[in-house]
CSV table of C-alpha atoms and ligand atoms in Angstrom, one decimal:
chain,number,residue,atom,x,y,z
A,1310,MET,CA,-9.1,15.6,1.6
A,1311,ASN,CA,-5.8,15.0,0.0
A,1312,THR,CA,-4.3,12.4,2.3
A,1313,LEU,CA,-6.3,9.4,3.2
A,1314,ALA,CA,-5.6,6.2,5.1
A,1315,VAL,CA,-7.6,3.1,4.3
A,1316,VAL,CA,-7.7,0.5,7.1
A,1317,GLY,CA,-9.4,-2.8,7.8
A,1318,SER,CA,-12.0,-2.6,10.6
A,1319,GLN,CA,-12.2,-6.3,11.3
A,1320,TRP,CA,-9.7,-9.2,11.1
A,1321,GLY,CA,-8.4,-8.5,7.6
A,1322,ASP,CA,-9.7,-9.4,4.1
A,1323,GLU,CA,-12.4,-6.8,4.2
A,1324,GLY,CA,-11.8,-5.8,0.6
A,1325,LYS,CA,-9.2,-3.1,1.2
A,1326,GLY,CA,-7.5,-3.9,-2.1
A,1327,LYS,CA,-10.6,-3.3,-4.1
A,1328,ILE,CA,-11.4,0.0,-2.5
A,1329,VAL,CA,-7.8,1.3,-2.7
A,1330,ASP,CA,-7.6,0.4,-6.4
A,1331,LEU,CA,-10.9,2.2,-7.0
A,1332,LEU,CA,-9.7,5.4,-5.0
A,1333,ALA,CA,-6.3,5.2,-6.6
A,1334,ALA,CA,-7.8,6.5,-9.8
A,1335,ASP,CA,-8.1,9.9,-8.1
A,1336,ALA,CA,-4.8,9.7,-6.1
A,1337,ASP,CA,-1.2,10.4,-7.2
A,1338,VAL,CA,0.6,8.1,-4.7
A,1339,VAL,CA,-0.4,4.9,-3.0
A,1340,VAL,CA,1.6,3.8,0.0
A,1341,ARG,CA,1.9,0.6,2.0
A,1342,PHE,CA,3.1,1.4,5.5
A,1343,GLN,CA,3.1,-1.8,7.5
A,1344,GLY,CA,3.0,-5.6,7.2
A,1345,GLY,CA,4.5,-7.6,4.5
A,1346,ASN,CA,3.3,-10.4,2.1
A,1347,ASN,CA,1.1,-11.8,4.8
A,1348,ALA,CA,-1.3,-9.4,3.2
A,1349,ALA,CA,-3.2,-10.4,0.1
A,1350,HIS,CA,-5.2,-7.8,-1.6
A,1351,THR,CA,-7.5,-8.9,-4.5
A,1352,LEU,CA,-8.4,-6.7,-7.4
A,1353,VAL,CA,-10.7,-7.5,-10.2
A,1354,VAL,CA,-10.2,-5.1,-13.1
A,1355,ASN,CA,-11.7,-5.6,-16.6
A,1356,GLY,CA,-12.5,-9.2,-15.7
A,1357,GLU,CA,-8.9,-9.9,-14.7
A,1358,LYS,CA,-8.0,-10.9,-11.2
A,1359,PHE,CA,-4.8,-9.7,-9.4
A,1360,ILE,CA,-3.6,-10.6,-6.0
A,1361,LEU,CA,-1.2,-8.0,-4.6
A,1362,ARG,CA,0.9,-8.8,-1.5
A,1363,LEU,CA,3.6,-6.1,-1.3
A,1364,VAL,CA,3.0,-3.8,-4.3
A,1365,PRO,CA,0.4,-1.2,-3.4
A,1366,ALA,CA,-2.9,-1.4,-5.1
A,1367,GLY,CA,-2.3,1.7,-7.3
A,1368,ALA,CA,-0.2,-0.5,-9.6
A,1369,LEU,CA,-2.9,-1.2,-12.1
A,1370,HIS,CA,-3.2,2.5,-12.9
A,1371,GLN,CA,-0.5,3.4,-15.3
A,1372,SER,CA,0.8,6.8,-13.9
A,1373,LYS,CA,0.5,6.4,-10.1
A,1374,THR,CA,3.5,6.2,-7.8
A,1375,CYS,CA,3.5,3.2,-5.6
A,1376,VAL,CA,5.5,3.3,-2.3
A,1377,ILE,CA,6.5,0.6,0.0
A,1378,GLY,CA,7.3,2.4,3.2
A,1379,ASN,CA,9.8,1.9,6.0
A,1380,GLY,CA,7.3,0.3,8.3
A,1381,THR,CA,6.9,-2.7,6.1
A,1382,VAL,CA,8.8,-6.0,6.2
A,1383,VAL,CA,9.6,-7.1,2.7
A,1384,ASP,CA,10.7,-10.5,1.4
A,1385,PRO,CA,12.9,-9.4,-1.4
A,1386,ILE,CA,12.5,-12.5,-3.6
A,1387,ALA,CA,8.7,-12.4,-3.2
A,1388,LEU,CA,8.7,-8.7,-4.1
A,1389,LEU,CA,10.7,-9.4,-7.3
A,1390,ALA,CA,8.4,-12.2,-8.2
A,1391,GLU,CA,5.4,-10.0,-7.7
A,1392,ILE,CA,6.9,-7.2,-9.8
A,1393,ASP,CA,7.7,-9.7,-12.6
A,1394,GLY,CA,4.2,-11.0,-12.6
A,1395,LEU,CA,2.8,-7.5,-12.8
A,1396,LYS,CA,5.2,-6.6,-15.6
A,1397,ARG,CA,4.2,-9.7,-17.6
A,1398,ARG,CA,0.7,-8.5,-17.4
A,1399,GLY,CA,1.6,-5.1,-18.7
A,1400,HIS,CA,1.8,-3.2,-15.4
A,1401,LEU,CA,4.7,-1.5,-13.5
A,1402,ARG,CA,6.5,-0.8,-16.8
A,1403,ASP,CA,8.1,2.4,-15.5
A,1404,ASN,CA,10.5,1.5,-12.7
A,1405,SER,CA,10.5,5.0,-11.3
A,1406,LEU,CA,6.9,4.6,-10.3
A,1407,LEU,CA,7.7,2.0,-7.7
A,1408,LYS,CA,9.7,3.2,-4.6
A,1409,LEU,CA,10.9,1.0,-1.8
A,1410,SER,CA,12.2,2.5,1.4
A,1411,ASN,CA,15.8,2.1,2.2
A,1412,ASP,CA,14.7,1.6,5.8
A,1413,ALA,CA,12.3,-1.2,5.2
A,1414,HIS,CA,13.4,-4.5,6.8
A,1415,MET,CA,14.0,-7.7,4.8
A,1416,VAL,CA,12.2,-10.9,5.4
A,1417,MET,CA,14.7,-13.8,5.1
A,1418,PRO,CA,14.3,-17.5,4.5
A,1419,TYR,CA,15.3,-18.1,8.2
A,1420,HIS,CA,12.3,-15.9,9.3
A,1421,ARG,CA,10.0,-18.2,7.4
A,1422,ALA,CA,11.6,-21.3,8.7
A,1423,ILE,CA,11.3,-20.0,12.4
A,1424,ASP,CA,7.7,-18.9,11.8
A,1425,ARG,CA,6.7,-22.4,10.5
A,1426,ALA,CA,8.7,-24.4,13.1
A,1427,ARG,CA,7.2,-22.5,15.9
A,1428,GLU,CA,3.7,-22.9,14.6
A,1429,ASP,CA,4.4,-26.7,14.3
A,1430,LEU,CA,5.6,-26.8,17.8
A,1431,LEU,CA,2.6,-25.1,19.1
A,1432,GLY,CA,0.3,-27.7,17.6
A,1433,LYS,CA,-3.4,-27.0,18.6
A,1434,SER,CA,-2.4,-23.7,20.2
A,1435,ALA,CA,-0.9,-22.3,17.0
A,1436,ILE,CA,-1.8,-18.8,16.0
A,1437,GLY,CA,-2.4,-19.8,12.5
A,1438,THR,CA,0.1,-17.4,10.9
A,1439,THR,CA,0.5,-17.2,7.2
A,1440,GLY,CA,3.9,-18.8,7.6
A,1441,PHE,CA,5.7,-16.0,5.7
A,1442,GLY,CA,8.1,-15.0,8.4
A,1443,ILE,CA,6.5,-11.8,9.3
A,1444,GLY,CA,6.6,-12.1,13.2
A,1445,PRO,CA,10.3,-13.2,13.3
A,1446,ALA,CA,11.2,-10.4,10.9
A,1447,TYR,CA,9.6,-7.7,13.1
A,1448,GLU,CA,11.4,-9.3,16.1
A,1449,ASP,CA,14.7,-8.8,14.5
A,1450,LYS,CA,13.8,-5.2,13.6
A,1451,MET,CA,13.1,-4.5,17.3
A,1452,ALA,CA,16.1,-6.5,18.5
A,1453,ARG,CA,18.2,-4.3,16.1
A,1454,VAL,CA,19.6,-7.2,14.2
A,1455,GLY,CA,17.4,-6.9,11.2
A,1456,LEU,CA,18.7,-6.3,7.7
A,1457,ARG,CA,17.4,-3.3,5.9
A,1458,PHE,CA,17.5,-2.6,2.2
A,1459,ASP,CA,20.0,0.2,2.9
A,1460,ASP,CA,22.4,-2.5,3.9
A,1461,LEU,CA,22.6,-3.6,0.3
A,1462,THR,CA,24.7,-0.5,-0.5
A,1463,ASP,CA,27.9,-2.3,0.7
A,1464,PHE,CA,27.4,-6.0,-0.2
A,1465,ASN,CA,30.4,-7.1,1.8
A,1466,SER,CA,29.2,-5.7,5.0
A,1467,PHE,CA,25.7,-6.9,4.2
A,1468,ARG,CA,27.0,-10.4,3.7
A,1469,GLU,CA,28.8,-10.3,7.1
A,1470,LYS,CA,25.6,-9.3,8.9
A,1471,LEU,CA,23.6,-11.9,6.9
A,1472,GLU,CA,26.0,-14.7,7.6
A,1473,ARG,CA,26.0,-13.8,11.4
A,1474,ASN,CA,22.2,-13.9,11.4
A,1475,ILE,CA,22.2,-17.2,9.5
A,1476,ARG,CA,24.5,-18.7,12.0
A,1477,ASP,CA,22.5,-17.5,15.0
A,1478,LYS,CA,19.1,-18.5,13.4
A,1479,ASN,CA,20.4,-22.0,12.4
A,1480,ALA,CA,21.5,-22.7,16.0
A,1481,TYR,CA,18.1,-21.6,17.2
A,1482,LEU,CA,16.3,-23.7,14.5
A,1483,LYS,CA,18.3,-26.8,15.3
A,1484,THR,CA,18.6,-26.7,19.0
A,1485,ILE,CA,15.5,-25.0,20.2
A,1486,LEU,CA,12.9,-25.6,17.5
A,1487,LYS,CA,14.3,-29.0,16.4
A,1488,ALA,CA,13.9,-27.9,12.7
A,1489,LYS,CA,16.0,-28.0,9.6
A,1490,PRO,CA,18.6,-25.2,9.3
A,1491,VAL,CA,18.5,-22.9,6.2
A,1492,ALA,CA,21.1,-23.1,3.5
A,1493,GLY,CA,23.3,-20.1,4.2
A,1494,ALA,CA,25.4,-20.0,1.0
A,1495,GLU,CA,22.3,-20.2,-1.2
A,1496,ILE,CA,20.7,-17.2,0.6
A,1497,VAL,CA,23.9,-15.1,0.1
A,1498,GLU,CA,24.0,-15.9,-3.6
A,1499,GLN,CA,20.2,-15.2,-4.0
A,1500,MET,CA,20.7,-11.8,-2.4
A,1501,ARG,CA,23.7,-11.0,-4.5
A,1502,ALA,CA,21.6,-11.6,-7.6
A,1503,ALA,CA,18.6,-9.8,-6.3
A,1504,ARG,CA,20.6,-6.7,-5.2
A,1505,GLY,CA,21.0,-5.2,-8.7
A,1506,ARG,CA,17.3,-5.3,-9.4
A,1507,LEU,CA,16.2,-4.1,-6.0
A,1508,ARG,CA,18.5,-1.0,-5.8
A,1509,ARG,CA,16.7,0.8,-8.7
A,1510,TYR,CA,13.6,1.0,-6.5
A,1511,LEU,CA,15.4,2.2,-3.3
A,1512,CYS,CA,15.1,5.7,-1.9
A,1513,ASP,CA,14.2,7.8,1.1
A,1514,THR,CA,10.4,7.3,0.8
A,1515,SER,CA,9.7,9.5,3.9
A,1516,ALA,CA,11.3,12.5,2.2
A,1517,PHE,CA,9.5,11.6,-1.0
A,1518,LEU,CA,6.1,11.5,0.7
A,1519,GLN,CA,6.7,14.6,2.8
A,1520,GLN,CA,7.4,16.5,-0.5
A,1521,ALA,CA,4.5,15.0,-2.2
A,1522,ILE,CA,2.1,16.0,0.6
A,1523,ALA,CA,3.6,19.5,0.7
A,1524,GLY,CA,3.1,19.8,-3.0
A,1525,GLY,CA,-0.6,19.1,-2.7
A,1526,LYS,CA,-0.5,15.6,-4.2
A,1527,ARG,CA,-3.2,13.2,-3.2
A,1528,VAL,CA,-1.7,10.4,-1.2
A,1529,LEU,CA,-3.5,7.2,-0.3
A,1530,PHE,CA,-2.2,5.0,2.5
A,1531,GLU,CA,-3.2,1.3,2.1
A,1532,GLY,CA,-3.4,-0.5,5.3
A,1533,ALA,CA,-2.9,-4.2,5.5
A,1534,HIS,CA,-4.7,-6.7,7.8
A,1535,GLY,CA,-7.2,-5.2,10.2
A,1536,VAL,CA,-7.7,-3.4,13.4
A,1537,MET,CA,-8.4,-6.7,15.4
A,1538,LEU,CA,-5.1,-8.1,14.1
A,1539,ASP,CA,-3.2,-5.0,15.4
A,1540,ILE,CA,-0.3,-6.0,17.7
A,1541,ASP,CA,-1.5,-3.6,20.4
A,1542,HIS,CA,-5.2,-3.2,19.9
A,1543,GLY,CA,-6.2,-6.6,18.5
A,1544,THR,CA,-7.0,-10.0,20.0
A,1545,TYR,CA,-3.4,-10.7,21.3
A,1546,PRO,CA,-1.7,-13.1,20.9
A,1547,PHE,CA,-3.9,-14.0,17.9
A,1548,VAL,CA,-2.7,-11.0,15.9
A,1549,THR,CA,-0.1,-10.1,13.4
A,1550,SER,CA,3.2,-8.4,14.4
A,1551,SER,CA,2.6,-4.9,13.2
A,1552,ASN,CA,0.2,-2.0,14.2
A,1553,CYS,CA,-2.4,-2.1,11.5
A,1554,SER,CA,-4.4,0.8,12.8
A,1555,ALA,CA,-4.2,4.3,11.2
A,1556,SER,CA,-1.7,5.6,13.8
A,1557,ALA,CA,0.9,3.4,12.1
A,1558,VAL,CA,0.8,5.6,9.0
A,1559,PHE,CA,3.0,8.2,10.7
A,1560,SER,CA,5.8,5.9,11.8
A,1561,GLY,CA,5.4,3.5,8.9
A,1562,ALA,CA,5.5,6.0,6.1
A,1563,GLY,CA,7.6,8.7,7.8
A,1564,ILE,CA,5.1,11.6,7.7
A,1565,ALA,CA,4.2,14.1,10.4
A,1566,PRO,CA,1.1,13.5,12.6
A,1567,GLY,CA,-1.4,16.0,11.4
A,1568,SER,CA,-0.6,15.4,7.7
A,1569,LEU,CA,-3.3,12.8,7.4
A,1570,ASP,CA,-6.7,14.3,6.5
A,1571,GLY,CA,-8.9,11.3,7.1
A,1572,VAL,CA,-9.3,7.6,7.7
A,1573,LEU,CA,-11.7,5.3,5.8
A,1574,GLY,CA,-12.5,2.0,7.4
A,1575,ILE,CA,-13.3,-1.1,5.4
A,1576,SER,CA,-15.8,-3.5,6.8
A,1577,LYS,CA,-17.5,-6.5,5.3
A,1578,ALA,CA,-21.3,-6.6,5.6
A,1579,TYR,CA,-20.6,-9.7,7.7
A,1580,THR,CA,-17.3,-10.7,9.4
A,1581,THR,CA,-14.5,-13.2,8.5
A,1582,ARG,CA,-11.3,-14.3,10.2
A,1583,VAL,CA,-8.4,-16.6,9.2
A,1584,GLY,CA,-6.4,-18.4,11.8
A,1585,SER,CA,-7.1,-18.9,15.5
A,1586,GLY,CA,-8.5,-16.6,18.2
A,1587,PRO,CA,-11.7,-15.3,19.6
A,1588,PHE,CA,-14.5,-14.4,17.1
A,1589,PRO,CA,-17.8,-13.6,19.0
A,1590,THR,CA,-20.2,-13.6,16.1
A,1591,GLU,CA,-18.8,-16.7,14.4
A,1592,ILE,CA,-21.3,-19.1,12.9
A,1593,SER,CA,-20.9,-22.6,11.6
A,1594,GLY,CA,-23.0,-25.2,9.6
A,1595,ARG,CA,-24.9,-24.8,6.3
A,1596,LEU,CA,-25.4,-21.0,6.4
A,1597,ALA,CA,-21.6,-20.4,7.1
A,1598,ASP,CA,-20.7,-22.8,4.3
A,1599,ALA,CA,-23.1,-21.1,1.9
A,1600,MET,CA,-21.6,-17.6,2.8
A,1601,ARG,CA,-18.1,-19.0,2.4
A,1602,GLU,CA,-19.0,-20.3,-1.0
A,1603,GLU,CA,-21.0,-17.2,-2.2
A,1604,GLY,CA,-18.2,-14.8,-0.9
A,1605,SER,CA,-15.3,-17.0,-2.0
A,1606,GLU,CA,-14.1,-16.8,1.5
A,1607,PHE,CA,-10.8,-18.7,1.1
A,1608,GLY,CA,-7.6,-16.9,2.1
A,1609,SER,CA,-5.9,-15.3,-0.9
A,1610,ALA,CA,-2.5,-15.7,0.8
A,1611,THR,CA,-2.8,-19.3,2.0
A,1612,GLY,CA,-6.0,-20.7,0.5
A,1613,ARG,CA,-7.4,-21.5,4.0
A,1614,PRO,CA,-11.1,-21.4,4.4
A,1615,ARG,CA,-12.1,-18.2,6.3
A,1616,ARG,CA,-14.2,-18.4,9.4
A,1617,ILE,CA,-17.6,-16.7,9.0
A,1618,GLY,CA,-19.7,-14.6,11.3
A,1619,TRP,CA,-22.4,-11.9,11.4
A,1620,PHE,CA,-21.5,-8.2,11.3
A,1621,ASP,CA,-20.2,-7.2,14.7
A,1622,GLY,CA,-21.3,-3.6,15.5
A,1623,VAL,CA,-19.5,-3.6,18.9
A,1624,LEU,CA,-16.2,-4.4,17.3
A,1625,THR,CA,-16.8,-2.0,14.4
A,1626,ARG,CA,-17.5,0.9,16.8
A,1627,HIS,CA,-14.2,0.1,18.6
A,1628,ALA,CA,-12.4,0.3,15.2
A,1629,ILE,CA,-14.1,3.6,14.4
A,1630,ARG,CA,-13.1,5.2,17.7
A,1631,LEU,CA,-9.6,3.9,17.7
A,1632,ASN,CA,-8.9,5.2,14.2
A,1633,GLY,CA,-11.1,8.3,14.2
A,1634,MET,CA,-12.7,7.0,11.0
A,1635,TRP,CA,-14.3,9.6,8.8
A,1636,GLY,CA,-16.4,6.9,7.2
A,1637,ILE,CA,-16.8,3.2,6.3
A,1638,ALA,CA,-16.8,1.4,3.0
A,1639,LEU,CA,-19.1,-1.6,3.5
A,1640,THR,CA,-18.1,-4.4,1.1
A,1641,LYS,CA,-19.8,-7.6,0.0
A,1642,LEU,CA,-23.4,-6.7,0.7
A,1643,ASP,CA,-24.2,-8.8,-2.3
A,1644,VAL,CA,-23.1,-11.9,-0.4
A,1645,LEU,CA,-26.1,-11.5,2.0
A,1646,THR,CA,-28.6,-11.8,-0.8
A,1647,GLY,CA,-30.9,-14.7,-0.2
A,1648,ILE,CA,-30.3,-14.9,3.6
A,1649,ASP,CA,-33.3,-14.3,5.7
A,1650,PRO,CA,-33.1,-12.9,8.4
A,1651,VAL,CA,-29.8,-11.0,8.5
A,1652,LYS,CA,-28.3,-10.3,11.8
A,1653,ILE,CA,-26.2,-7.5,13.4
A,1654,CYS,CA,-24.5,-7.9,16.7
A,1655,VAL,CA,-25.5,-4.9,18.8
A,1656,GLY,CA,-24.0,-5.9,22.2
A,1657,TYR,CA,-22.5,-8.8,24.2
A,1658,GLN,CA,-23.5,-10.8,27.2
A,1659,LEU,CA,-20.6,-11.3,29.6
A,1660,ARG,CA,-21.2,-13.4,32.7
A,1661,GLY,CA,-24.9,-12.6,32.6
A,1662,LYS,CA,-24.4,-8.9,32.1
A,1663,ARG,CA,-25.1,-6.9,28.9
A,1664,ILE,CA,-22.1,-4.9,27.7
A,1665,ASP,CA,-22.0,-2.4,24.7
A,1666,GLN,CA,-18.2,-2.2,24.3
A,1667,LEU,CA,-15.4,-4.6,24.0
A,1668,PRO,CA,-14.5,-6.2,27.3
A,1669,PRO,CA,-11.6,-4.5,29.0
A,1670,SER,CA,-9.5,-7.6,28.7
A,1671,ARG,CA,-9.3,-8.8,25.1
A,1672,GLN,CA,-9.0,-12.4,26.4
A,1673,MET,CA,-12.6,-12.1,27.6
A,1674,LEU,CA,-13.7,-11.6,24.0
A,1675,GLY,CA,-13.6,-15.4,23.8
A,1676,LYS,CA,-16.2,-15.6,26.6
A,1677,VAL,CA,-18.8,-13.0,25.4
A,1678,ARG,CA,-22.1,-14.1,23.8
A,1679,PRO,CA,-23.4,-11.8,21.0
A,1680,VAL,CA,-26.7,-10.1,21.2
A,1681,TYR,CA,-28.3,-9.8,17.8
A,1682,GLU,CA,-30.9,-7.7,16.1
A,1683,SER,CA,-32.5,-9.6,13.2
A,1684,LEU,CA,-33.6,-7.7,10.0
A,1685,PRO,CA,-35.6,-9.0,7.1
A,1686,GLY,CA,-33.4,-10.2,4.2
A,1687,TRP,CA,-33.8,-9.7,0.4
A,1688,GLN,CA,-33.8,-12.1,-2.5
A,1689,GLU,CA,-32.9,-9.9,-5.4
A,1690,ARG,CA,-29.4,-9.8,-7.0
A,1691,ILE,CA,-27.8,-6.5,-6.3
A,1692,ASP,CA,-24.5,-6.6,-8.2
A,1693,HIS,CA,-25.8,-4.1,-10.8
A,1694,ALA,CA,-26.7,-1.6,-8.1
A,1695,ARG,CA,-24.9,1.8,-8.5
A,1696,SER,CA,-27.0,3.8,-6.2
A,1697,LEU,CA,-29.0,3.3,-3.1
A,1698,GLN,CA,-32.2,3.5,-5.2
A,1699,ASP,CA,-31.2,0.4,-7.1
A,1700,LEU,CA,-31.2,-1.7,-3.9
A,1701,PRO,CA,-34.2,-3.6,-2.5
A,1702,VAL,CA,-35.8,-1.9,0.4
A,1703,ASN,CA,-34.6,-4.5,2.9
A,1704,ALA,CA,-31.0,-4.1,1.8
A,1705,ARG,CA,-31.3,-0.3,2.4
A,1706,ARG,CA,-32.9,-1.0,5.8
A,1707,TYR,CA,-29.9,-3.1,6.7
A,1708,LEU,CA,-27.5,-0.4,5.7
A,1709,GLU,CA,-29.4,2.3,7.6
A,1710,ARG,CA,-29.5,0.3,10.8
A,1711,LEU,CA,-25.9,-0.6,10.5
A,1712,GLN,CA,-24.9,3.0,9.9
A,1713,GLU,CA,-27.1,4.2,12.7
A,1714,PHE,CA,-25.7,1.7,15.2
A,1715,CYS,CA,-22.1,2.4,14.3
A,1716,GLY,CA,-22.6,6.2,14.2
A,1717,VAL,CA,-20.5,6.8,11.2
A,1718,ARG,CA,-20.9,7.9,7.6
A,1719,LEU,CA,-21.4,5.1,5.1
A,1720,ALA,CA,-19.2,6.3,2.2
A,1721,MET,CA,-19.3,3.3,-0.1
A,1722,VAL,CA,-21.1,0.0,-0.5
A,1723,GLY,CA,-19.5,-2.9,-2.4
A,1724,VAL,CA,-21.9,-5.1,-4.4
A,1725,GLY,CA,-19.4,-7.3,-6.3
A,1726,ALA,CA,-15.7,-8.0,-6.6
A,1727,SER,CA,-15.1,-5.8,-9.7
A,1728,ARG,CA,-13.9,-2.3,-9.4
A,1729,GLU,CA,-17.1,-0.8,-10.7
A,1730,ALA,CA,-19.4,-2.9,-8.6
A,1731,THR,CA,-19.5,-0.1,-6.0
A,1732,ILE,CA,-22.1,2.4,-4.8
A,1733,ILE,CA,-20.3,5.6,-4.0
A,1734,LEU,CA,-22.2,7.7,-1.6
A,1735,GLU,CA,-19.5,10.1,-0.6
A,1736,HIS,CA,-16.1,10.3,-2.2
A,1737,PRO,CA,-13.4,10.8,0.4
A,1738,PHE,CA,-11.3,12.9,-1.9
A,1739,LEU,CA,-14.1,15.4,-2.2
A,1740,ALA,CA,-14.8,15.5,1.5
A,1741,LEU,CA,-13.4,17.6,4.4
A,1742,LYS,CA,-10.3,19.7,3.8
A,1743,SER,CA,-10.3,19.0,0.1
A,1744,THR,CA,-8.4,22.0,-1.1
A,1745,PRO,CA,-8.0,22.2,-4.9
A,1746,ALA,CA,-11.3,21.2,-6.6
A,1747,ARG,CA,-9.8,18.6,-8.8
A,1748,ARG,CA,-12.0,16.6,-11.1
A,1749,LEU,CA,-12.4,13.0,-10.2
A,1750,SER,CA,-12.1,10.3,-12.8
A,1751,GLY,CA,-15.5,9.1,-13.9
A,1752,SER,CA,-18.5,10.9,-12.6
A,1753,ARG,CA,-19.9,9.1,-9.6
A,1754,SER,CA,-22.4,10.6,-7.2
A,1755,GLY,CA,-24.9,9.4,-4.8
A,1756,LYS,CA,-26.9,10.4,-1.8
A,1757,VAL,CA,-25.3,10.3,1.6
A,1758,ILE,CA,-27.5,8.4,3.9
A,1759,GLY,CA,-28.1,10.5,7.0
A,1760,PRO,CA,-25.7,12.9,8.7
A,1761,PRO,CA,-22.4,11.7,9.9
A,1762,THR,CA,-22.6,11.3,13.6
A,1763,ALA,CA,-19.0,10.3,14.4
B,114,GDP,P1,-8.2,-7.3,1.5
B,114,GDP,O1,-7.1,-8.2,2.0
B,114,GDP,O2,-8.9,-6.5,2.6
B,114,GDP,O3,-7.8,-6.5,0.3
B,114,GDP,O4,-9.3,-8.3,1.0
B,114,GDP,P2,-9.1,-9.7,0.1
B,114,GDP,O5,-8.8,-9.3,-1.2
B,114,GDP,O6,-8.2,-10.6,0.8
B,114,GDP,O7,-10.5,-10.4,0.3
B,114,GDP,C1,-11.7,-9.7,-0.2
B,114,GDP,C2,-12.3,-10.6,-1.2
B,114,GDP,O8,-13.6,-10.2,-1.6
B,114,GDP,C3,-11.6,-10.5,-2.6
B,114,GDP,O9,-11.7,-11.8,-3.2
B,114,GDP,C4,-12.3,-9.4,-3.3
B,114,GDP,O10,-12.2,-9.6,-4.8
B,114,GDP,C5,-13.7,-9.6,-2.9
B,114,GDP,N1,-14.6,-8.4,-2.8
B,114,GDP,C6,-14.3,-7.2,-2.4
B,114,GDP,N2,-15.3,-6.4,-2.4
B,114,GDP,C7,-16.4,-7.2,-2.8
B,114,GDP,C8,-17.8,-7.0,-2.8
B,114,GDP,O11,-18.3,-5.9,-2.6
B,114,GDP,N3,-18.5,-8.0,-3.2
B,114,GDP,C9,-18.0,-9.3,-3.5
B,114,GDP,N4,-18.8,-10.3,-3.9
B,114,GDP,N5,-16.6,-9.5,-3.4
B,114,GDP,C10,-15.9,-8.5,-3.0
B,115,IMO,P1,-5.0,-8.7,4.5
B,115,IMO,O1,-4.1,-7.5,4.4
B,115,IMO,C1,-6.4,-11.9,7.1
B,115,IMO,C2,-3.6,-13.2,10.2
B,115,IMO,C3,-3.2,-14.7,10.0
B,115,IMO,C4,-2.9,-15.1,11.5
B,115,IMO,C5,-2.4,-13.8,12.1
B,115,IMO,C6,-0.9,-13.8,12.3
B,115,IMO,O2,-5.0,-9.5,3.3
B,115,IMO,O3,-6.3,-8.3,5.1
B,115,IMO,P2,1.1,-13.5,10.5
B,115,IMO,O4,1.5,-14.3,9.3
B,115,IMO,O5,0.7,-12.1,10.1
B,115,IMO,O6,2.0,-13.5,11.6
B,115,IMO,O7,-0.2,-14.2,11.0
B,115,IMO,O8,-2.8,-12.8,11.3
B,115,IMO,N1,-3.4,-12.3,9.1
B,115,IMO,C7,-4.4,-12.0,8.2
B,115,IMO,N2,-5.7,-12.4,8.1
B,115,IMO,N3,-5.9,-11.0,6.2
B,115,IMO,C8,-4.6,-10.6,6.4
B,115,IMO,O9,-4.2,-9.6,5.6
B,115,IMO,C9,-3.8,-11.1,7.3
B,115,IMO,N4,-2.5,-10.9,7.7
B,115,IMO,C10,-2.3,-11.7,8.8
B,115,IMO,O10,-4.2,-15.4,9.4
B,115,IMO,O11,-4.2,-15.4,12.1
B,116,MG,MG1,-6.6,-10.2,2.1
């Protein structure tokens, strides 16, 4: 396949960044199509750690084009800081390799102020947002009062719109949210200074991508967050404010339905969640603490400890169906080393009845009790494994059961945070409608476990 979307199958932080970075070696273009800097994608390359929030995870490969599509919301100051950080570390040297959509909406300081003030007011019922203003920025987009990068073309008219928004938002902040207003003049001056640097990246990214696809380029779409945080299909209202399922690729990148060859879901070998909301397989106590430590499960965007749970097969099947996933990359199998037994959720109990799917009302997800299957664990370290044969037999059994239950091809298995700590069973760019037989960087091969059943 030439065009592939990578999306999270759980509540985010599944390891999308690592897998996108790995696949980017064989792609030409990497595209973010939704979300903003509420995303935090960690890459570990040659022992160095990078956290990318807005810049696509192709940026560590010197010649790949990175696109921030129209469906994203972008804090211009945060973007420039991220670009500067990458440039200081020797990346993103060629400005023509980063493209930002004219039509992407800007996240402004008043969005952050509103986000935080609302969360404060909600107290115990807070969503647990990242506080980066993502929800309020998408609200403005839908209310047709948002500022787009295209507006920077004429700074006078941009300033008028910005000042009008600042007036409205400050009134809302002061009178309704009882919060401090934002400093209007400062924001205008900050944007005046940022404008010169931002404009070099701006273009019609939709036209660029359509042309790239028509020209047979390999394009990788990097999802942010996860299916269960999707505004329509997640655990509303404990979700983010964008569609994070694969369907958002078309609207968020401006490409035609039908031009996507496949979808790769990313799942952890267990489950995590940051922020509030239902989480059927959540566990607590010493085991959860140990998994959190072993898996470094602290939010890369906010440093918050992530909630921990067992792998939820019911939820993953939902994600697979919703996205038509070609396969799954299962990450962080190494974190389960030393845990015995390991558990997979294979159903729920709801009001005394067994169910095999998500309850029809997502609110009921807070009421279900997981039904587990226990499998024997393994004690051996597995971070060196590069093929299934390198794994202990019980780790292989865990993978086989998980694949069988989910009914989907297991394409990759992550056994460590670094780029190379990955077992590649089937490379998506060599699968399906892969037209020109292009060589992949490095030679990786492995055995596909079992036939794909979904
Ligand atoms: P993303 O938002 O989906 O890109 O995920 P994050 O980067 O927020 O969180 C995933 C964390 O797990 C990061 O710290 C990664 O470096 C790390 N990681 C990814 N894959 C693996 C893996 O297979 N094993 C281990 N131990 N860590 C991994
Ligand atoms: P990546 O791309 C994990 C969660 C927040 C909160 C909810 C709403 O790194 O996987 P928001 O600031 O988006 O309005 O917060 O969504 N959330 C994430 N959790 N990983 C993410 O992104 C997330 N992006 C948003 O914690 O519960
Ligand atoms: Mg993350």
